[in-house]
Amino acid sequence: MQVIKQGSAIRSIVQALRCSGKSIGFVPTMGALHEGHLQLIRAAALQNDITICSVFVNPAQFNNPDDYKLYPRSLEQDIAALEAVGCHYLFAPTATDMYPEQTLLHFSFGVLEEVMEGAHRPGHFNGVAMVVSKLFHLVQPHKAYFGQKDLQQVAVVRQLVKALSFDLEVVCYPTIREESGLAMSSRNKRLDVQQREHAAQLHQALLLAQKQIGVKSVAAIKTDVQTYLAGVPELQLEYFEIADPATLQPVPDPAAAEVALCIAAHVGPVRLIDNMIVKPQQLA
Ligand code: AMP
């Protein structure tokens, strides 16, 4: 695997590859790679001639300076993990290479960013859209791979791709979990053993809610989730929503169609998100 630091370098490599007819699969990440990321790399390697991963802790998408400063960084381990799963190129730019000058460009995703992550993390999706746009321009992939773990991000990226006519397919893969049910996340590295156990209750809360879809009202399910998590004082619930998986807007009657159960909470120093999609045939 080649490690490329400069945007101009990855651009010329990709241009040559495209000219020789190679298909390119791309997995953008912020590093501290785990199995959730690696499944995306494996899928890209299977479905394309060339696999490119980026590792860039994007300052523009952090609304909390401590979260940015303390975000786990482990480039040497990431390189070894990527080599083991057959990645061809790692693009790992510096912040000054990605953002040589301040930009005033601003993205808006309408109602999509007025809920959940958009509402609770002001500027987050603007930063995501900025870096994803830049990466798509530099890497020019045929397919770009994302995880369901960040469901609202996938919806934002799909809207971005449509709005700016990026000539690529967005592919989404399911959330990979620890044995405890805790969704894998680079931020989990900042949790101690006990905090990890508390964090796993997020998944339990989603399972509890899943059982009640088609049985109880949205308000009653929300109350049950709040009551359940109130029994875990080390975990502070930020939101729990029942939403349309594509638009992320609240769903009034969750028994009628596929829904996404979305949750965010703080455990110790870390803010975690998770979600579960419930299909109508899974309803009792
Ligand atoms: P990140 O490094 O957190 O920005 O994540 C990079 C990509 O990996 C995003 O598309 C995430 O949604 C995806 N991802 C992160 N964690 C998981 C997971 N546990 N399961 C599946 N995909 C994940």
PDB file of C-alpha atoms and ligand atoms in Angstrom:
ATOM      1  CA  MET A   1       0.000   0.000   0.000  1.00  0.00           C
ATOM      2  CA  GLN A   2       1.212   3.473  -0.817  1.00  0.00           C
ATOM      3  CA  VAL A   3       0.727   6.266   1.704  1.00  0.00           C
ATOM      4  CA  ILE A   4      -0.010   9.582  -0.008  1.00  0.00           C
ATOM      5  CA  LYS A   5       0.034  12.856   1.914  1.00  0.00           C
ATOM      6  CA  GLN A   6      -0.549  15.449  -0.806  1.00  0.00           C
ATOM      7  CA  GLY A   7      -3.865  16.131  -2.502  1.00  0.00           C
ATOM      8  CA  SER A   8      -2.092  16.867  -5.792  1.00  0.00           C
ATOM      9  CA  ALA A   9      -0.336  13.470  -5.647  1.00  0.00           C
ATOM     10  CA  ILE A  10      -3.500  11.411  -5.066  1.00  0.00           C
ATOM     11  CA  ARG A  11      -5.230  13.377  -7.832  1.00  0.00           C
ATOM     12  CA  SER A  12      -2.576  12.452 -10.426  1.00  0.00           C
ATOM     13  CA  ILE A  13      -2.473   8.812  -9.313  1.00  0.00           C
ATOM     14  CA  VAL A  14      -6.257   8.568  -9.648  1.00  0.00           C
ATOM     15  CA  GLN A  15      -6.284  10.295 -13.025  1.00  0.00           C
ATOM     16  CA  ALA A  16      -3.785   7.755 -14.385  1.00  0.00           C
ATOM     17  CA  LEU A  17      -5.777   4.850 -12.913  1.00  0.00           C
ATOM     18  CA  ARG A  18      -9.023   6.111 -14.428  1.00  0.00           C
ATOM     19  CA  CYS A  19      -7.347   6.592 -17.819  1.00  0.00           C
ATOM     20  CA  SER A  20      -6.274   2.944 -17.744  1.00  0.00           C
ATOM     21  CA  GLY A  21      -9.883   1.906 -17.092  1.00  0.00           C
ATOM     22  CA  LYS A  22      -9.582   0.949 -13.411  1.00  0.00           C
ATOM     23  CA  SER A  23     -12.593   1.227 -11.122  1.00  0.00           C
ATOM     24  CA  ILE A  24     -11.979   3.000  -7.822  1.00  0.00           C
ATOM     25  CA  GLY A  25     -13.612   2.273  -4.464  1.00  0.00           C
ATOM     26  CA  PHE A  26     -13.147   4.880  -1.739  1.00  0.00           C
ATOM     27  CA  VAL A  27     -13.608   4.712   2.038  1.00  0.00           C
ATOM     28  CA  PRO A  28     -13.316   8.065   3.832  1.00  0.00           C
ATOM     29  CA  THR A  29     -12.482   7.743   7.557  1.00  0.00           C
ATOM     30  CA  MET A  30     -11.057   9.660  10.484  1.00  0.00           C
ATOM     31  CA  GLY A  31      -8.739   6.763  11.373  1.00  0.00           C
ATOM     32  CA  ALA A  32      -8.267   4.775  14.606  1.00  0.00           C
ATOM     33  CA  LEU A  33      -9.617   2.015  12.418  1.00  0.00           C
ATOM     34  CA  HIS A  34     -11.742  -0.858  13.715  1.00  0.00           C
ATOM     35  CA  GLU A  35     -13.807  -3.669  12.210  1.00  0.00           C
ATOM     36  CA  GLY A  36     -16.592  -1.233  11.225  1.00  0.00           C
ATOM     37  CA  HIS A  37     -14.141   0.558   8.931  1.00  0.00           C
ATOM     38  CA  LEU A  38     -12.422  -2.614   7.755  1.00  0.00           C
ATOM     39  CA  GLN A  39     -15.658  -4.193   6.480  1.00  0.00           C
ATOM     40  CA  LEU A  40     -15.999  -1.135   4.214  1.00  0.00           C
ATOM     41  CA  ILE A  41     -12.423  -1.551   2.938  1.00  0.00           C
ATOM     42  CA  ARG A  42     -13.005  -5.265   2.283  1.00  0.00           C
ATOM     43  CA  ALA A  43     -16.214  -4.505   0.388  1.00  0.00           C
ATOM     44  CA  ALA A  44     -14.457  -1.826  -1.663  1.00  0.00           C
ATOM     45  CA  ALA A  45     -11.593  -4.225  -2.433  1.00  0.00           C
ATOM     46  CA  LEU A  46     -14.047  -6.886  -3.631  1.00  0.00           C
ATOM     47  CA  GLN A  47     -16.130  -4.564  -5.776  1.00  0.00           C
ATOM     48  CA  ASN A  48     -13.450  -2.362  -7.398  1.00  0.00           C
ATOM     49  CA  ASP A  49     -10.045  -2.705  -9.062  1.00  0.00           C
ATOM     50  CA  ILE A  50      -8.431  -0.184  -6.746  1.00  0.00           C
ATOM     51  CA  THR A  51      -9.231   0.636  -3.111  1.00  0.00           C
ATOM     52  CA  ILE A  52      -8.397   3.987  -1.564  1.00  0.00           C
ATOM     53  CA  CYS A  53      -8.936   4.841   2.097  1.00  0.00           C
ATOM     54  CA  SER A  54      -8.516   8.307   3.564  1.00  0.00           C
ATOM     55  CA  VAL A  55      -7.604   9.006   7.164  1.00  0.00           C
ATOM     56  CA  PHE A  56      -8.222  12.625   8.065  1.00  0.00           C
ATOM     57  CA  VAL A  57      -9.495  13.953  11.391  1.00  0.00           C
ATOM     58  CA  ASN A  58     -11.480  16.765   9.849  1.00  0.00           C
ATOM     59  CA  PRO A  59     -11.389  19.850  12.110  1.00  0.00           C
ATOM     60  CA  ALA A  60     -14.327  21.407  10.233  1.00  0.00           C
ATOM     61  CA  GLN A  61     -16.823  18.816  11.445  1.00  0.00           C
ATOM     62  CA  PHE A  62     -16.053  19.041  15.180  1.00  0.00           C
ATOM     63  CA  ASN A  63     -18.260  21.370  17.163  1.00  0.00           C
ATOM     64  CA  ASN A  64     -16.391  20.539  20.387  1.00  0.00           C
ATOM     65  CA  PRO A  65     -12.665  21.499  20.531  1.00  0.00           C
ATOM     66  CA  ASP A  66     -11.868  18.834  23.193  1.00  0.00           C
ATOM     67  CA  ASP A  67     -13.482  16.131  21.061  1.00  0.00           C
ATOM     68  CA  TYR A  68     -11.155  17.160  18.201  1.00  0.00           C
ATOM     69  CA  LYS A  69      -8.053  17.380  20.400  1.00  0.00           C
ATOM     70  CA  LEU A  70      -8.694  14.023  22.109  1.00  0.00           C
ATOM     71  CA  TYR A  71      -9.973  12.120  19.041  1.00  0.00           C
ATOM     72  CA  PRO A  72      -7.910   8.858  18.889  1.00  0.00           C
ATOM     73  CA  ARG A  73      -5.118   8.945  16.313  1.00  0.00           C
ATOM     74  CA  SER A  74      -3.104   5.805  15.457  1.00  0.00           C
ATOM     75  CA  LEU A  75      -1.755   6.117  11.916  1.00  0.00           C
ATOM     76  CA  GLU A  76       0.917   3.392  12.197  1.00  0.00           C
ATOM     77  CA  GLN A  77      -1.648   0.813  13.372  1.00  0.00           C
ATOM     78  CA  ASP A  78      -4.099   2.008  10.720  1.00  0.00           C
ATOM     79  CA  ILE A  79      -1.486   1.459   8.001  1.00  0.00           C
ATOM     80  CA  ALA A  80      -0.891  -2.131   9.188  1.00  0.00           C
ATOM     81  CA  ALA A  81      -4.657  -2.835   9.349  1.00  0.00           C
ATOM     82  CA  LEU A  82      -5.226  -1.417   5.855  1.00  0.00           C
ATOM     83  CA  GLU A  83      -2.366  -3.446   4.382  1.00  0.00           C
ATOM     84  CA  ALA A  84      -3.858  -6.613   5.901  1.00  0.00           C
ATOM     85  CA  VAL A  85      -7.199  -6.098   4.131  1.00  0.00           C
ATOM     86  CA  GLY A  86      -5.779  -5.267   0.711  1.00  0.00           C
ATOM     87  CA  CYS A  87      -6.094  -1.481   0.539  1.00  0.00           C
ATOM     88  CA  HIS A  88      -3.991  -0.034  -2.303  1.00  0.00           C
ATOM     89  CA  TYR A  89      -3.658   3.619  -1.300  1.00  0.00           C
ATOM     90  CA  LEU A  90      -4.000   5.496   1.953  1.00  0.00           C
ATOM     91  CA  PHE A  91      -4.590   9.215   1.543  1.00  0.00           C
ATOM     92  CA  ALA A  92      -3.613  10.913   4.807  1.00  0.00           C
ATOM     93  CA  PRO A  93      -3.421  14.676   4.224  1.00  0.00           C
ATOM     94  CA  THR A  94      -2.617  17.389   6.762  1.00  0.00           C
ATOM     95  CA  ALA A  95      -5.212  19.978   7.754  1.00  0.00           C
ATOM     96  CA  THR A  96      -3.293  22.696   5.902  1.00  0.00           C
ATOM     97  CA  ASP A  97      -3.213  20.592   2.746  1.00  0.00           C
ATOM     98  CA  MET A  98      -6.980  20.069   2.916  1.00  0.00           C
ATOM     99  CA  TYR A  99      -7.735  23.639   3.980  1.00  0.00           C
ATOM    100  CA  PRO A 100      -4.976  25.875   2.548  1.00  0.00           C
ATOM    101  CA  GLU A 101      -7.222  28.873   3.077  1.00  0.00           C
ATOM    102  CA  GLN A 102     -10.398  29.608   4.975  1.00  0.00           C
ATOM    103  CA  THR A 103     -13.526  29.152   2.910  1.00  0.00           C
ATOM    104  CA  LEU A 104     -16.804  31.010   3.233  1.00  0.00           C
ATOM    105  CA  LEU A 105     -18.659  28.349   1.274  1.00  0.00           C
ATOM    106  CA  HIS A 106     -21.642  27.045   3.210  1.00  0.00           C
ATOM    107  CA  PHE A 107     -23.848  23.996   2.667  1.00  0.00           C
ATOM    108  CA  SER A 108     -27.467  23.693   3.650  1.00  0.00           C
ATOM    109  CA  PHE A 109     -29.411  20.440   3.789  1.00  0.00           C
ATOM    110  CA  GLY A 110     -32.770  21.880   4.799  1.00  0.00           C
ATOM    111  CA  VAL A 111     -34.875  19.809   7.180  1.00  0.00           C
ATOM    112  CA  LEU A 112     -32.344  16.976   7.056  1.00  0.00           C
ATOM    113  CA  GLU A 113     -29.967  18.972   9.247  1.00  0.00           C
ATOM    114  CA  GLU A 114     -32.644  20.368  11.526  1.00  0.00           C
ATOM    115  CA  VAL A 115     -33.021  17.078  13.406  1.00  0.00           C
ATOM    116  CA  MET A 116     -30.841  14.876  15.594  1.00  0.00           C
ATOM    117  CA  GLU A 117     -27.119  15.276  14.765  1.00  0.00           C
ATOM    118  CA  GLY A 118     -27.786  18.423  12.767  1.00  0.00           C
ATOM    119  CA  ALA A 119     -29.731  20.004  15.622  1.00  0.00           C
ATOM    120  CA  HIS A 120     -27.341  18.898  18.381  1.00  0.00           C
ATOM    121  CA  ARG A 121     -24.043  19.542  16.581  1.00  0.00           C
ATOM    122  CA  PRO A 122     -24.256  22.950  14.902  1.00  0.00           C
ATOM    123  CA  GLY A 123     -21.999  23.156  11.841  1.00  0.00           C
ATOM    124  CA  HIS A 124     -21.242  19.419  11.890  1.00  0.00           C
ATOM    125  CA  PHE A 125     -22.832  18.534   8.555  1.00  0.00           C
ATOM    126  CA  ASN A 126     -21.405  21.645   6.921  1.00  0.00           C
ATOM    127  CA  GLY A 127     -17.955  20.349   7.895  1.00  0.00           C
ATOM    128  CA  VAL A 128     -18.800  16.832   6.715  1.00  0.00           C
ATOM    129  CA  ALA A 129     -20.088  18.103   3.366  1.00  0.00           C
ATOM    130  CA  MET A 130     -17.004  20.282   2.924  1.00  0.00           C
ATOM    131  CA  VAL A 131     -14.505  17.496   3.499  1.00  0.00           C
ATOM    132  CA  VAL A 132     -16.495  14.854   1.599  1.00  0.00           C
ATOM    133  CA  SER A 133     -16.778  17.198  -1.409  1.00  0.00           C
ATOM    134  CA  LYS A 134     -13.054  17.901  -1.367  1.00  0.00           C
ATOM    135  CA  LEU A 135     -12.236  14.193  -0.997  1.00  0.00           C
ATOM    136  CA  PHE A 136     -14.594  13.223  -3.828  1.00  0.00           C
ATOM    137  CA  HIS A 137     -12.939  15.814  -6.095  1.00  0.00           C
ATOM    138  CA  LEU A 138      -9.441  14.569  -5.237  1.00  0.00           C
ATOM    139  CA  VAL A 139     -10.119  10.810  -5.247  1.00  0.00           C
ATOM    140  CA  GLN A 140     -12.802  10.705  -7.985  1.00  0.00           C
ATOM    141  CA  PRO A 141     -14.172   7.317  -6.889  1.00  0.00           C
ATOM    142  CA  HIS A 142     -16.706   5.226  -8.774  1.00  0.00           C
ATOM    143  CA  LYS A 143     -18.096   3.979  -5.458  1.00  0.00           C
ATOM    144  CA  ALA A 144     -17.843   5.540  -1.995  1.00  0.00           C
ATOM    145  CA  TYR A 145     -18.499   3.446   1.117  1.00  0.00           C
ATOM    146  CA  PHE A 146     -20.185   4.612   4.321  1.00  0.00           C
ATOM    147  CA  GLY A 147     -21.531   2.967   7.475  1.00  0.00           C
ATOM    148  CA  GLN A 148     -25.118   2.859   8.696  1.00  0.00           C
ATOM    149  CA  LYS A 149     -23.714   3.756  12.125  1.00  0.00           C
ATOM    150  CA  ASP A 150     -23.787   7.381  10.893  1.00  0.00           C
ATOM    151  CA  LEU A 151     -27.185   7.114   9.242  1.00  0.00           C
ATOM    152  CA  GLN A 152     -27.888  10.835   9.013  1.00  0.00           C
ATOM    153  CA  GLN A 153     -24.438  11.376   7.498  1.00  0.00           C
ATOM    154  CA  VAL A 154     -25.282   8.859   4.779  1.00  0.00           C
ATOM    155  CA  ALA A 155     -28.471  10.811   4.001  1.00  0.00           C
ATOM    156  CA  VAL A 156     -26.516  14.086   3.888  1.00  0.00           C
ATOM    157  CA  VAL A 157     -23.891  12.567   1.580  1.00  0.00           C
ATOM    158  CA  ARG A 158     -26.590  11.165  -0.728  1.00  0.00           C
ATOM    159  CA  GLN A 159     -28.194  14.614  -0.918  1.00  0.00           C
ATOM    160  CA  LEU A 160     -24.773  16.199  -1.558  1.00  0.00           C
ATOM    161  CA  VAL A 161     -23.973  13.732  -4.357  1.00  0.00           C
ATOM    162  CA  LYS A 162     -27.307  14.453  -6.041  1.00  0.00           C
ATOM    163  CA  ALA A 163     -27.124  18.221  -5.595  1.00  0.00           C
ATOM    164  CA  LEU A 164     -23.560  18.528  -6.933  1.00  0.00           C
ATOM    165  CA  SER A 165     -23.881  15.761  -9.584  1.00  0.00           C
ATOM    166  CA  PHE A 166     -20.937  13.749  -8.278  1.00  0.00           C
ATOM    167  CA  ASP A 167     -20.568  10.833 -10.691  1.00  0.00           C
ATOM    168  CA  LEU A 168     -20.379   8.074  -8.086  1.00  0.00           C
ATOM    169  CA  GLU A 169     -22.459   5.542  -6.198  1.00  0.00           C
ATOM    170  CA  VAL A 170     -22.898   5.823  -2.433  1.00  0.00           C
ATOM    171  CA  VAL A 171     -22.823   2.389  -0.803  1.00  0.00           C
ATOM    172  CA  CYS A 172     -23.926   1.823   2.801  1.00  0.00           C
ATOM    173  CA  TYR A 173     -22.995  -1.146   5.035  1.00  0.00           C
ATOM    174  CA  PRO A 174     -24.545  -2.202   8.375  1.00  0.00           C
ATOM    175  CA  THR A 175     -23.219  -1.272  11.794  1.00  0.00           C
ATOM    176  CA  ILE A 176     -20.597  -3.615  13.239  1.00  0.00           C
ATOM    177  CA  ARG A 177     -20.919  -4.156  16.986  1.00  0.00           C
ATOM    178  CA  GLU A 178     -18.845  -5.440  19.895  1.00  0.00           C
ATOM    179  CA  GLU A 179     -20.099  -8.661  21.510  1.00  0.00           C
ATOM    180  CA  SER A 180     -21.878  -6.508  24.091  1.00  0.00           C
ATOM    181  CA  GLY A 181     -23.887  -4.863  21.323  1.00  0.00           C
ATOM    182  CA  LEU A 182     -21.963  -1.585  21.597  1.00  0.00           C
ATOM    183  CA  ALA A 183     -21.565  -0.100  18.116  1.00  0.00           C
ATOM    184  CA  MET A 184     -17.874   0.022  17.241  1.00  0.00           C
ATOM    185  CA  SER A 185     -16.541   3.545  17.217  1.00  0.00           C
ATOM    186  CA  SER A 186     -13.081   5.111  17.326  1.00  0.00           C
ATOM    187  CA  ARG A 187     -14.303   7.155  20.303  1.00  0.00           C
ATOM    188  CA  ASN A 188     -14.885   3.911  22.281  1.00  0.00           C
ATOM    189  CA  LYS A 189     -11.087   3.888  22.775  1.00  0.00           C
ATOM    190  CA  ARG A 190     -11.597   6.745  25.219  1.00  0.00           C
ATOM    191  CA  LEU A 191     -13.912   4.652  27.442  1.00  0.00           C
ATOM    192  CA  ASP A 192     -12.714   2.511  30.353  1.00  0.00           C
ATOM    193  CA  VAL A 193     -14.071  -1.005  30.927  1.00  0.00           C
ATOM    194  CA  GLN A 194     -17.001   0.142  33.073  1.00  0.00           C
ATOM    195  CA  GLN A 195     -17.922   2.978  30.746  1.00  0.00           C
ATOM    196  CA  ARG A 196     -18.000   0.498  27.859  1.00  0.00           C
ATOM    197  CA  GLU A 197     -20.499  -1.602  29.792  1.00  0.00           C
ATOM    198  CA  HIS A 198     -22.669   1.449  30.396  1.00  0.00           C
ATOM    199  CA  ALA A 199     -22.359   2.436  26.735  1.00  0.00           C
ATOM    200  CA  ALA A 200     -23.628  -1.013  25.685  1.00  0.00           C
ATOM    201  CA  GLN A 201     -26.955  -0.093  27.289  1.00  0.00           C
ATOM    202  CA  LEU A 202     -27.583   2.155  24.290  1.00  0.00           C
ATOM    203  CA  HIS A 203     -28.016  -0.934  22.150  1.00  0.00           C
ATOM    204  CA  GLN A 204     -30.224  -2.532  24.816  1.00  0.00           C
ATOM    205  CA  ALA A 205     -32.426   0.576  24.717  1.00  0.00           C
ATOM    206  CA  LEU A 206     -32.724   0.235  20.928  1.00  0.00           C
ATOM    207  CA  LEU A 207     -33.688  -3.445  21.275  1.00  0.00           C
ATOM    208  CA  LEU A 208     -36.298  -2.505  23.864  1.00  0.00           C
ATOM    209  CA  ALA A 209     -37.743   0.123  21.528  1.00  0.00           C
ATOM    210  CA  GLN A 210     -37.668  -2.298  18.588  1.00  0.00           C
ATOM    211  CA  LYS A 211     -39.931  -4.729  20.477  1.00  0.00           C
ATOM    212  CA  GLN A 212     -42.479  -1.987  21.070  1.00  0.00           C
ATOM    213  CA  ILE A 213     -42.808  -0.782  17.494  1.00  0.00           C
ATOM    214  CA  GLY A 214     -46.295  -1.702  16.346  1.00  0.00           C
ATOM    215  CA  VAL A 215     -47.388  -2.160  19.960  1.00  0.00           C
ATOM    216  CA  LYS A 216     -47.037   1.273  21.571  1.00  0.00           C
ATOM    217  CA  SER A 217     -47.246   4.897  20.418  1.00  0.00           C
ATOM    218  CA  VAL A 218     -44.129   6.950  19.618  1.00  0.00           C
ATOM    219  CA  ALA A 219     -44.587   8.925  22.848  1.00  0.00           C
ATOM    220  CA  ALA A 220     -44.908   5.760  24.954  1.00  0.00           C
ATOM    221  CA  ILE A 221     -41.822   4.164  23.348  1.00  0.00           C
ATOM    222  CA  LYS A 222     -39.825   7.356  23.960  1.00  0.00           C
ATOM    223  CA  THR A 223     -40.886   7.375  27.613  1.00  0.00           C
ATOM    224  CA  ASP A 224     -39.882   3.719  27.992  1.00  0.00           C
ATOM    225  CA  VAL A 225     -36.434   4.380  26.513  1.00  0.00           C
ATOM    226  CA  GLN A 226     -35.964   7.402  28.802  1.00  0.00           C
ATOM    227  CA  THR A 227     -37.075   5.393  31.837  1.00  0.00           C
ATOM    228  CA  TYR A 228     -34.815   2.466  30.932  1.00  0.00           C
ATOM    229  CA  LEU A 229     -31.755   4.674  30.502  1.00  0.00           C
ATOM    230  CA  ALA A 230     -32.531   6.678  33.636  1.00  0.00           C
ATOM    231  CA  GLY A 231     -31.550   3.419  35.375  1.00  0.00           C
ATOM    232  CA  VAL A 232     -28.005   3.909  34.023  1.00  0.00           C
ATOM    233  CA  PRO A 233     -26.940   7.171  35.728  1.00  0.00           C
ATOM    234  CA  GLU A 234     -23.486   7.035  34.105  1.00  0.00           C
ATOM    235  CA  LEU A 235     -25.187   7.520  30.728  1.00  0.00           C
ATOM    236  CA  GLN A 236     -26.882  10.812  29.817  1.00  0.00           C
ATOM    237  CA  LEU A 237     -29.407  10.453  27.033  1.00  0.00           C
ATOM    238  CA  GLU A 238     -29.293  13.310  24.513  1.00  0.00           C
ATOM    239  CA  TYR A 239     -32.060  12.177  22.189  1.00  0.00           C
ATOM    240  CA  PHE A 240     -34.005   9.147  21.076  1.00  0.00           C
ATOM    241  CA  GLU A 241     -36.043   9.530  17.873  1.00  0.00           C
ATOM    242  CA  ILE A 242     -38.118   7.315  15.612  1.00  0.00           C
ATOM    243  CA  ALA A 243     -37.471   8.547  12.101  1.00  0.00           C
ATOM    244  CA  ASP A 244     -37.806   7.829   8.406  1.00  0.00           C
ATOM    245  CA  PRO A 245     -34.469   6.138   7.479  1.00  0.00           C
ATOM    246  CA  ALA A 246     -34.071   8.204   4.282  1.00  0.00           C
ATOM    247  CA  THR A 247     -35.254  11.664   5.353  1.00  0.00           C
ATOM    248  CA  LEU A 248     -34.560  11.296   9.098  1.00  0.00           C
ATOM    249  CA  GLN A 249     -37.815  13.136   9.811  1.00  0.00           C
ATOM    250  CA  PRO A 250     -39.935  11.989  12.770  1.00  0.00           C
ATOM    251  CA  VAL A 251     -42.432   9.238  11.966  1.00  0.00           C
ATOM    252  CA  PRO A 252     -45.877   9.592  13.586  1.00  0.00           C
ATOM    253  CA  ASP A 253     -46.962   5.958  13.048  1.00  0.00           C
ATOM    254  CA  PRO A 254     -43.950   3.647  13.302  1.00  0.00           C
ATOM    255  CA  ALA A 255     -45.966   0.486  12.561  1.00  0.00           C
ATOM    256  CA  ALA A 256     -46.729   1.591   9.000  1.00  0.00           C
ATOM    257  CA  ALA A 257     -43.290   1.541   7.356  1.00  0.00           C
ATOM    258  CA  GLU A 258     -39.592   0.933   7.818  1.00  0.00           C
ATOM    259  CA  VAL A 259     -38.266   3.187  10.568  1.00  0.00           C
ATOM    260  CA  ALA A 260     -34.914   4.121  12.048  1.00  0.00           C
ATOM    261  CA  LEU A 261     -34.528   4.158  15.821  1.00  0.00           C
ATOM    262  CA  CYS A 262     -31.833   6.753  16.486  1.00  0.00           C
ATOM    263  CA  ILE A 263     -30.124   7.496  19.776  1.00  0.00           C
ATOM    264  CA  ALA A 264     -27.358   9.733  21.129  1.00  0.00           C
ATOM    265  CA  ALA A 265     -25.927   9.824  24.641  1.00  0.00           C
ATOM    266  CA  HIS A 266     -22.923  10.872  26.693  1.00  0.00           C
ATOM    267  CA  VAL A 267     -20.918   8.297  28.632  1.00  0.00           C
ATOM    268  CA  GLY A 268     -18.005   9.701  30.618  1.00  0.00           C
ATOM    269  CA  PRO A 269     -16.000  11.946  28.291  1.00  0.00           C
ATOM    270  CA  VAL A 270     -17.537  10.648  25.085  1.00  0.00           C
ATOM    271  CA  ARG A 271     -20.643  11.319  23.042  1.00  0.00           C
ATOM    272  CA  LEU A 272     -21.953   8.210  21.277  1.00  0.00           C
ATOM    273  CA  ILE A 273     -24.594   7.622  18.611  1.00  0.00           C
ATOM    274  CA  ASP A 274     -26.309   4.469  17.433  1.00  0.00           C
ATOM    275  CA  ASN A 275     -29.324   3.451  15.387  1.00  0.00           C
ATOM    276  CA  MET A 276     -31.303   0.440  14.264  1.00  0.00           C
ATOM    277  CA  ILE A 277     -33.526   0.089  11.219  1.00  0.00           C
ATOM    278  CA  VAL A 278     -36.768  -1.814  11.819  1.00  0.00           C
ATOM    279  CA  LYS A 279     -38.459  -3.220   8.740  1.00  0.00           C
ATOM    280  CA  PRO A 280     -42.229  -3.785   8.593  1.00  0.00           C
ATOM    281  CA  GLN A 281     -41.828  -7.605   8.353  1.00  0.00           C
ATOM    282  CA  GLN A 282     -39.895  -7.519  11.649  1.00  0.00           C
ATOM    283  CA  LEU A 283     -42.960  -6.071  13.344  1.00  0.00           C
ATOM    284  CA  ALA A 284     -44.877  -8.495  15.526  1.00  0.00           C
TER     285      ALA A 284
HETATM  286  P1  AMP B   1     -15.325   7.644  10.972  1.00  0.00           P
HETATM  287  O1  AMP B   1     -13.878   7.254  10.945  1.00  0.00           O
HETATM  288  O2  AMP B   1     -15.953   7.522  12.319  1.00  0.00           O
HETATM  289  O3  AMP B   1     -15.574   8.971  10.304  1.00  0.00           O
HETATM  290  O4  AMP B   1     -16.077   6.551  10.089  1.00  0.00           O
HETATM  291  C1  AMP B   1     -15.714   6.321   8.754  1.00  0.00           C
HETATM  292  C2  AMP B   1     -16.789   5.473   8.117  1.00  0.00           C
HETATM  293  O5  AMP B   1     -16.904   4.242   8.814  1.00  0.00           O
HETATM  294  C3  AMP B   1     -18.171   6.150   8.205  1.00  0.00           C
HETATM  295  O6  AMP B   1     -18.876   5.923   6.980  1.00  0.00           O
HETATM  296  C4  AMP B   1     -18.817   5.447   9.358  1.00  0.00           C
HETATM  297  O7  AMP B   1     -20.230   5.418   9.293  1.00  0.00           O
HETATM  298  C5  AMP B   1     -18.247   4.046   9.208  1.00  0.00           C
HETATM  299  N1  AMP B   1     -18.311   3.366  10.499  1.00  0.00           N
HETATM  300  C6  AMP B   1     -17.828   3.791  11.692  1.00  0.00           C
HETATM  301  N2  AMP B   1     -18.120   2.908  12.672  1.00  0.00           N
HETATM  302  C7  AMP B   1     -18.816   1.902  12.094  1.00  0.00           C
HETATM  303  C8  AMP B   1     -19.417   0.693  12.567  1.00  0.00           C
HETATM  304  N3  AMP B   1     -19.365   0.341  13.840  1.00  0.00           N
HETATM  305  N4  AMP B   1     -20.048  -0.086  11.674  1.00  0.00           N
HETATM  306  C9  AMP B   1     -20.127   0.262  10.365  1.00  0.00           C
HETATM  307  N5  AMP B   1     -19.591   1.378   9.851  1.00  0.00           N
HETATM  308  C10 AMP B   1     -18.939   2.194  10.698  1.00  0.00           C
END
